[in-house]
Amino acid sequence: GRNMTPQTLFAFDQIKEKNCYVADNYATEAKKAALYDSGRGGKRFRLPDGRELLAPASAELCQAPEALFNPSLLEPLENQIPGALETRGHGISRLLQESISQCERDVRPELYKSMLVCGGPSMLPGMQRRLQKEMACVMPHSIVSSSSKFRLHLPPHRRHSTYLGGHILASLSLFDTIKMKRSEYAECGPSLVDRKCC
């Protein structure tokens, strides 16, 4: 791997968020991009050091985010990046629905009402609309038919929600009773989480 400085990672995030998007219909977007003459157009992006990049208007701008919904798009990477498909399987909407369906039946309605979308990819244009559409296809009909029972929330500070949640948890007095050392986890495995946190 290359030496990735925080500035480089920040620039990559900025390029991704200003140029990439989540397509409503990936197949349609890919066809449009194939017809587009890549020699024309695109979006300009200024790097922190002042250099400019031209991000071409192509299917690649929505292909990377599409892998969140269709992980099979990552299959060509398997030979180039060992382990790229370790999370092989369903897309984000199916995983979210399966996670909720594994919870106790009486808490599921509350979970469907309070789905929180966080992290860097949630910043991409079109994410909320597409995830809403995809979730409607995989959720139980009784939930979909009642719009008041199904809500996606995208908080304003969602890019840093994981850090903020960890920071809040670590500041609670409860944290001392649930924290675990790496050596403890190595010895006990995932069952330690059940013992300390449940």
XYZ file of N, CA and C in Angstrom:
594
model
N 0.796 -1.174 0.000
C 0.000 0.000 0.000
C 0.848 1.252 0.000
N 0.223 2.299 -0.379
C 0.889 3.593 -0.405
C 0.758 4.263 0.948
N 1.636 5.224 1.177
C 1.555 6.018 2.392
C 0.391 6.989 2.249
N -0.663 6.755 2.993
C -1.839 7.609 2.913
C -1.832 8.564 4.094
N -1.611 9.819 3.815
C -1.619 10.820 4.876
C -3.068 11.213 5.164
N -3.327 11.792 6.324
C -4.690 12.270 6.597
C -5.171 13.265 5.540
N -4.254 14.076 5.021
C -4.635 15.050 3.992
C -5.066 14.343 2.704
N -4.346 13.269 2.344
C -4.699 12.514 1.141
C -6.061 11.862 1.309
N -6.296 11.250 2.469
C -7.584 10.613 2.722
C -8.711 11.640 2.705
N -8.453 12.813 3.273
C -9.453 13.880 3.264
C -9.758 14.294 1.824
N -8.716 14.433 0.998
C -8.918 14.810 -0.409
C -9.732 13.745 -1.134
N -9.441 12.459 -0.878
C -10.220 11.381 -1.501
C -11.690 11.469 -1.097
N -11.935 11.714 0.191
C -13.319 11.844 0.652
C -14.018 13.004 -0.044
N -13.329 14.121 -0.173
C -13.913 15.291 -0.823
C -14.226 14.999 -2.293
N -13.293 14.351 -2.977
C -13.511 14.001 -4.389
C -14.712 13.069 -4.505
N -14.753 12.062 -3.641
C -15.858 11.099 -3.665
C -17.192 11.806 -3.444
N -17.264 12.636 -2.424
C -18.534 13.263 -2.071
C -18.969 14.334 -3.060
N -18.031 14.954 -3.772
C -18.400 15.988 -4.740
C -18.664 15.422 -6.129
N -18.174 14.228 -6.418
C -18.303 13.688 -7.766
C -19.140 12.424 -7.854
N -19.026 11.546 -6.874
C -19.782 10.292 -6.914
C -21.215 10.534 -6.451
N -22.080 9.618 -6.813
C -23.480 9.708 -6.410
C -24.088 8.320 -6.435
N -25.206 8.171 -5.752
C -25.944 6.916 -5.744
C -27.055 7.058 -6.776
N -27.021 6.203 -7.779
C -28.000 6.267 -8.863
C -29.335 5.676 -8.421
N -30.426 6.271 -8.904
C -31.748 5.683 -8.656
C -31.845 4.334 -9.350
N -31.294 4.279 -10.570
C -31.308 3.049 -11.356
C -29.929 2.903 -11.992
N -29.125 2.014 -11.452
C -27.739 1.884 -11.889
C -27.631 1.477 -13.357
N -28.463 0.546 -13.805
C -28.379 0.073 -15.195
C -28.610 1.229 -16.170
N -29.581 2.067 -15.871
C -29.868 3.222 -16.730
C -28.693 4.189 -16.746
N -28.125 4.461 -15.572
C -26.981 5.378 -15.486
C -25.772 4.829 -16.245
N -25.534 3.529 -16.144
C -24.392 2.917 -16.833
C -24.560 3.026 -18.348
N -25.788 2.828 -18.832
C -26.045 2.959 -20.272
C -25.814 4.397 -20.735
N -26.314 5.354 -19.954
C -26.115 6.771 -20.314
C -24.628 7.103 -20.365
N -23.880 6.624 -19.394
C -22.447 6.923 -19.336
C -21.705 6.282 -20.497
N -22.136 5.092 -20.930
C -21.481 4.416 -22.047
C -21.670 5.201 -23.342
N -22.797 5.884 -23.464
C -23.063 6.681 -24.662
C -22.352 8.028 -24.635
N -21.943 8.438 -23.451
C -21.336 9.751 -23.271
C -19.896 9.742 -23.775
N -19.515 10.761 -24.505
C -18.137 10.881 -24.987
C -17.277 11.353 -23.818
N -16.431 10.458 -23.291
C -15.657 10.792 -22.092
C -14.646 11.911 -22.337
N -14.411 12.283 -23.588
C -13.498 13.380 -23.871
C -14.100 14.737 -23.548
N -15.404 14.755 -23.352
C -16.069 16.020 -23.047
C -16.559 16.020 -21.607
N -16.604 17.172 -21.039
C -17.253 17.356 -19.754
C -16.534 16.731 -18.577
N -17.295 16.504 -17.542
C -16.743 16.020 -16.293
C -16.767 17.135 -15.271
N -16.349 16.817 -14.067
C -16.326 17.815 -12.999
C -14.893 18.104 -12.608
N -14.600 19.368 -12.395
C -13.267 19.767 -11.942
C -13.232 19.763 -10.425
N -12.091 19.339 -9.898
C -11.912 19.325 -8.448
C -10.539 19.876 -8.109
N -10.508 20.857 -7.214
C -9.243 21.464 -6.799
C -8.729 20.746 -5.559
N -7.499 20.226 -5.645
C -6.850 19.570 -4.514
C -6.345 20.615 -3.526
N -6.111 20.209 -2.264
C -5.619 21.169 -1.269
C -4.323 21.872 -1.681
N -3.496 21.206 -2.507
C -2.236 21.837 -2.923
C -2.410 22.757 -4.135
N -3.661 22.929 -4.610
C -3.934 23.838 -5.709
C -4.066 23.164 -7.066
N -3.567 21.942 -7.214
C -3.709 21.245 -8.496
C -5.175 20.924 -8.755
N -5.509 20.798 -10.046
C -6.878 20.465 -10.413
C -6.932 19.101 -11.063
N -7.985 18.368 -10.745
C -8.253 17.083 -11.383
C -9.550 17.208 -12.156
N -9.657 16.450 -13.233
C -10.910 16.389 -13.966
C -11.488 15.002 -13.738
N -12.611 14.945 -13.051
C -13.293 13.667 -12.833
C -14.225 13.459 -14.016
N -13.979 12.444 -14.835
C -14.794 12.247 -16.031
C -16.227 11.870 -15.679
N -17.149 12.263 -16.533
C -18.538 11.842 -16.376
C -18.620 10.420 -16.899
N -18.693 9.463 -16.015
C -18.732 8.065 -16.438
C -19.484 7.233 -15.424
N -19.706 5.978 -15.786
C -20.416 5.054 -14.898
C -19.658 4.844 -13.597
N -18.350 5.081 -13.610
C -17.560 4.863 -12.399
C -17.985 5.783 -11.262
N -18.565 6.924 -11.582
C -18.986 7.863 -10.547
C -20.145 7.323 -9.717
N -20.916 6.401 -10.284
C -21.979 5.776 -9.493
C -21.713 4.288 -9.269
N -20.654 3.747 -9.884
C -20.362 2.318 -9.734
C -19.836 1.983 -8.340
N -18.939 2.801 -7.813
C -18.397 2.519 -6.480
C -19.505 2.526 -5.428
N -20.363 3.555 -5.382
C -21.453 3.509 -4.408
C -22.445 2.372 -4.669
N -22.588 1.979 -5.931
C -23.528 0.902 -6.265
C -23.139 -0.414 -5.594
N -21.849 -0.592 -5.329
C -21.395 -1.820 -4.668
C -22.011 -1.975 -3.281
N -22.459 -0.885 -2.671
C -23.158 -0.985 -1.386
C -24.486 -1.717 -1.541
N -25.111 -1.567 -2.697
C -26.398 -2.200 -2.960
C -26.237 -3.516 -3.713
N -25.168 -3.632 -4.487
C -24.928 -4.802 -5.324
C -23.464 -5.228 -5.188
N -23.126 -5.969 -4.121
C -21.731 -6.333 -3.865
C -21.075 -7.161 -4.972
N -21.869 -7.755 -5.867
C -21.273 -8.548 -6.946
C -20.430 -7.684 -7.880
N -20.626 -6.367 -7.853
C -19.790 -5.477 -8.665
C -18.332 -5.515 -8.222
N -18.082 -5.991 -7.016
C -16.711 -6.067 -6.503
C -15.972 -7.318 -6.971
N -16.671 -8.262 -7.596
C -16.033 -9.515 -8.000
C -14.787 -9.318 -8.858
N -14.759 -8.366 -9.811
C -13.529 -8.172 -10.587
C -12.327 -7.768 -9.726
N -12.565 -7.216 -8.545
C -11.473 -6.795 -7.666
C -10.861 -7.952 -6.887
N -11.540 -9.075 -6.834
C -11.087 -10.187 -5.992
C -9.666 -10.624 -6.339
N -9.317 -10.643 -7.621
C -7.956 -11.046 -8.009
C -6.922 -9.972 -7.696
N -7.341 -8.702 -7.733
C -6.413 -7.596 -7.496
C -6.229 -7.294 -6.014
N -7.298 -7.435 -5.247
C -7.263 -7.100 -3.821
C -7.748 -8.314 -3.036
N -6.826 -9.146 -2.544
C -7.250 -10.325 -1.781
C -8.124 -9.923 -0.601
N -9.232 -10.636 -0.443
C -10.134 -10.351 0.664
C -11.169 -9.290 0.362
N -11.189 -8.770 -0.874
C -12.140 -7.702 -1.210
C -13.582 -8.160 -1.027
N -13.812 -9.453 -1.160
C -15.180 -9.952 -1.057
C -15.440 -10.718 0.230
N -14.703 -10.418 1.276
C -14.934 -11.109 2.544
C -16.347 -10.882 3.049
N -16.938 -9.771 2.706
C -18.302 -9.488 3.138
C -19.285 -9.802 2.016
N -18.947 -10.775 1.202
C -19.778 -11.194 0.077
C -21.207 -11.470 0.547
N -22.138 -11.138 -0.265
C -23.519 -11.426 0.103
C -24.462 -10.357 -0.378
N -25.365 -10.006 0.491
C -26.433 -9.085 0.139
C -25.989 -7.634 0.244
N -26.755 -6.789 -0.409
C -26.502 -5.361 -0.327
C -26.984 -4.784 0.995
N -26.749 -3.505 1.163
C -27.021 -2.833 2.432
C -28.491 -2.909 2.843
N -29.411 -2.785 1.898
C -30.831 -2.805 2.256
C -31.248 -4.178 2.773
N -30.792 -5.228 2.125
C -31.126 -6.587 2.574
C -30.480 -6.864 3.934
N -29.239 -6.427 4.125
C -28.564 -6.638 5.413
C -29.290 -5.907 6.540
N -29.752 -4.700 6.265
C -30.483 -3.929 7.263
C -31.791 -4.630 7.622
N -32.509 -5.082 6.606
C -33.775 -5.781 6.851
C -33.531 -7.075 7.627
N -32.498 -7.839 7.262
C -32.197 -9.091 7.966
C -31.803 -8.829 9.415
N -31.054 -7.763 9.651
C -30.658 -7.421 11.024
C -31.882 -7.133 11.884
N -32.800 -6.357 11.344
C -34.009 -6.023 12.104
C -34.858 -7.268 12.325
N -34.959 -8.131 11.322
C -35.801 -9.327 11.463
C -35.245 -10.314 12.487
N -33.968 -10.199 12.841
C -33.389 -11.082 13.853
C -33.610 -10.562 15.274
N -34.150 -9.363 15.384
C -34.451 -8.803 16.709
C -35.815 -9.313 17.170
N -36.087 -9.135 18.445
C -37.370 -9.567 18.985
C -38.502 -8.832 18.279
N -39.577 -9.564 18.025
C -40.699 -9.049 17.241
C -41.265 -7.737 17.793
N -41.339 -7.603 19.104
C -41.959 -6.407 19.679
C -41.108 -5.146 19.537
N -39.807 -5.266 19.260
C -38.978 -4.068 19.073
C -38.796 -3.699 17.597
N -39.178 -4.577 16.696
C -38.984 -4.311 15.262
C -39.665 -3.032 14.778
N -40.929 -2.767 15.160
C -41.552 -1.521 14.681
C -40.749 -0.274 15.066
N -40.210 -0.258 16.274
C -39.396 0.889 16.700
C -38.115 0.993 15.878
N -37.518 -0.145 15.557
C -36.294 -0.136 14.751
C -36.582 0.383 13.346
N -37.710 -0.023 12.757
C -38.071 0.471 11.431
C -38.334 1.973 11.445
N -38.791 2.498 12.593
C -39.061 3.936 12.697
C -37.799 4.743 12.945
N -36.714 4.083 13.322
C -35.525 4.850 13.705
C -34.257 4.314 13.066
N -34.307 4.088 11.753
C -33.113 3.645 11.039
C -32.213 4.854 10.803
N -31.015 4.785 11.320
C -30.060 5.884 11.257
C -28.978 5.528 10.239
N -28.821 6.351 9.221
C -27.832 6.108 8.170
C -26.638 7.017 8.446
N -25.470 6.411 8.673
C -24.284 7.174 9.077
C -23.065 6.762 8.261
N -21.995 7.518 8.435
C -20.728 7.201 7.787
C -20.545 7.957 6.485
N -19.344 7.862 5.945
C -18.986 8.590 4.732
C -19.917 8.373 3.553
N -20.261 7.119 3.203
C -21.135 6.912 2.044
C -22.519 7.541 2.191
N -22.966 7.769 3.424
C -24.280 8.394 3.612
C -24.287 9.842 3.135
N -23.105 10.403 2.904
C -22.992 11.791 2.444
C -23.229 11.913 0.934
N -23.245 10.796 0.226
C -23.373 10.841 -1.230
C -24.772 11.257 -1.663
N -24.861 12.121 -2.670
C -26.169 12.495 -3.203
C -26.914 11.249 -3.685
N -28.194 11.188 -3.383
C -29.031 10.076 -3.824
C -29.101 8.912 -2.854
N -28.273 8.889 -1.818
C -28.235 7.744 -0.899
C -29.573 7.539 -0.194
N -30.130 8.587 0.365
C -31.377 8.428 1.114
C -32.499 7.945 0.204
N -32.641 8.562 -0.957
C -33.707 8.193 -1.893
C -33.582 6.731 -2.318
N -32.368 6.313 -2.683
C -32.163 4.939 -3.151
C -32.367 3.932 -2.020
N -31.850 4.231 -0.835
C -32.001 3.303 0.286
C -33.475 3.177 0.668
N -34.194 4.278 0.618
C -35.639 4.255 0.903
C -36.335 3.334 -0.102
N -35.991 3.490 -1.370
C -36.592 2.678 -2.440
C -36.242 1.199 -2.262
N -34.973 0.907 -1.980
C -34.522 -0.478 -1.807
C -35.155 -1.116 -0.571
N -35.233 -0.357 0.517
C -35.822 -0.894 1.746
C -37.291 -1.235 1.535
N -37.999 -0.420 0.761
C -39.409 -0.690 0.488
C -39.590 -2.023 -0.233
N -38.578 -2.454 -0.977
C -38.655 -3.724 -1.709
C -38.386 -4.939 -0.825
N -37.643 -4.772 0.248
C -37.256 -5.932 1.065
C -37.977 -6.004 2.410
N -38.687 -4.951 2.776
C -39.353 -4.927 4.079
C -40.699 -5.629 4.032
N -41.173 -6.059 5.198
C -42.511 -6.657 5.256
C -43.565 -5.667 4.758
N -44.566 -6.181 4.055
C -45.600 -5.330 3.455
C -46.313 -4.466 4.494
N -46.552 -4.994 5.676
C -47.273 -4.236 6.709
C -46.519 -2.973 7.111
N -45.205 -3.009 7.045
C -44.400 -1.839 7.397
C -44.398 -0.843 6.240
N -44.226 -1.345 5.011
C -44.149 -0.479 3.830
C -45.453 0.273 3.612
N -46.594 -0.392 3.844
C -47.888 0.233 3.568
C -48.202 1.380 4.521
N -47.502 1.463 5.629
C -47.721 2.554 6.573
C -46.475 3.420 6.631
N -46.511 4.572 5.936
C -45.319 5.424 5.865
C -44.877 5.913 7.237
N -45.807 5.972 8.199
C -45.424 6.430 9.537
C -44.614 5.377 10.284
N -44.588 4.138 9.751
C -43.861 3.068 10.430
C -42.467 2.835 9.853
N -42.076 3.622 8.868
C -40.806 3.375 8.185
C -40.097 4.700 7.946
N -38.982 4.916 8.644
C -38.261 6.185 8.492
C -36.756 5.972 8.477
N -36.113 6.640 7.537
C -34.652 6.694 7.500
C -34.242 8.074 7.987
N -33.278 8.111 8.880
C -32.786 9.393 9.389
C -31.338 9.567 8.953
N -31.017 10.718 8.400
C -29.645 11.056 8.046
C -29.259 12.283 8.862
N -28.643 12.084 10.025
C -28.306 13.225 10.880
C -27.248 14.112 10.232
N -27.204 15.395 10.610
C -26.258 16.320 9.977
C -24.791 15.953 10.191
N -24.454 15.349 11.297
C -23.055 15.001 11.578
C -22.797 13.513 11.350
N -23.470 12.941 10.355
C -23.413 11.493 10.156
C -22.043 10.978 9.735
N -21.228 11.806 9.118
C -19.898 11.358 8.718
C -19.092 10.939 9.948
N -19.304 11.616 11.057
C -18.524 11.353 12.265
C -19.346 10.687 13.368
N -20.498 10.128 13.033
C -21.383 9.554 14.049
C -20.741 8.417 14.825
N -19.944 7.605 14.168
C -19.298 6.496 14.861
C -18.369 7.024 15.939
N -17.573 8.007 15.583
C -16.665 8.606 16.563
C -17.459 9.262 17.694
N -18.490 10.034 17.330
C -19.276 10.736 18.346
C -19.947 9.751 19.301
N -20.498 8.667 18.757
C -21.124 7.649 19.602
C -20.122 7.000 20.535
N -18.943 6.676 20.010
C -17.888 6.094 20.845
C -17.431 7.055 21.924
N -17.340 8.324 21.569
C -16.920 9.347 22.531
C -17.938 9.477 23.666
N -19.209 9.493 23.307
C -20.262 9.597 24.323
C -20.254 8.363 25.217
N -20.163 7.175 24.609
C -20.135 5.935 25.392
C -18.951 5.919 26.353
N -17.783 6.322 25.868
C -16.575 6.308 26.702
C -16.671 7.291 27.862
N -17.497 8.321 27.725
C -17.609 9.308 28.803
C -18.616 8.893 29.881
N -19.385 7.844 29.641
C -20.362 7.379 30.627
C -19.686 6.550 31.710
N -20.210 6.619 32.924
C -19.640 5.812 34.014
C -19.827 4.322 33.733
N -20.841 3.962 32.986
C -21.106 2.578 32.601
C -19.951 1.970 31.804
N -19.196 2.814 31.118
C -18.140 2.327 30.229
C -17.120 1.452 30.953
N -16.795 1.798 32.191
C -15.805 1.011 32.934
C -16.248 -0.435 33.133
N -17.551 -0.678 33.182
C -18.031 -2.052 33.386
C -18.114 -2.842 32.084
N -18.176 -2.162 30.948
C -18.323 -2.888 29.681
C -17.071 -2.903 28.816
N -16.093 -2.076 29.146
C -14.897 -2.055 28.300
C -14.161 -3.390 28.422
N -13.452 -3.741 27.366
C -12.714 -5.005 27.355
C -11.357 -4.792 26.710
N -10.402 -5.534 27.183
C -9.052 -5.457 26.632
C -8.938 -6.413 25.458
N -8.025 -6.108 24.575
C -7.791 -6.968 23.422
C -7.441 -8.385 23.879
N -6.618 -8.492 24.920
C -6.208 -9.811 25.424
C -7.415 -10.594 25.950
N -8.368 -9.895 26.594
C -9.584 -10.565 27.080
C -10.401 -11.094 25.903
N -10.540 -10.252 24.875
C -11.318 -10.657 23.705
C -10.643 -11.826 22.990
N -9.313 -11.772 22.894
C -8.576 -12.863 22.243
C -8.789 -14.174 22.995
N -8.886 -14.089 24.305
C -9.062 -15.292 25.123
C -10.494 -15.826 25.066
N -11.480 -14.932 25.133
C -12.885 -15.354 25.247
C -13.657 -15.317 23.932
N -13.231 -14.478 23.007
C -13.939 -14.351 21.743
C -15.212 -13.526 21.872
N -16.117 -13.633 20.882
C -17.332 -12.818 20.853
C -18.244 -12.994 22.068
N -18.159 -14.129 22.746
C -19.023 -14.339 23.916
C -18.746 -13.305 25.008
N -17.557 -12.721 25.009
C -17.225 -11.691 25.993
C -18.138 -10.473 25.834
N -18.476 -10.149 24.597
C -19.367 -9.014 24.340
C -20.727 -9.285 24.982
N -21.242 -10.504 24.804
C -22.525 -10.853 25.419
C -22.458 -10.752 26.936
N -21.378 -11.232 27.502
C -21.233 -11.218 28.963
C -21.138 -9.809 29.526
N -20.364 -8.957 28.878
C -20.122 -7.619 29.428
C -21.204 -6.607 29.060
N -21.816 -6.769 27.906
C -22.715 -5.719 27.414
C -24.202 -6.047 27.526
N -24.538 -7.275 27.775
C -25.975 -7.635 27.797
C -26.481 -7.876 29.199
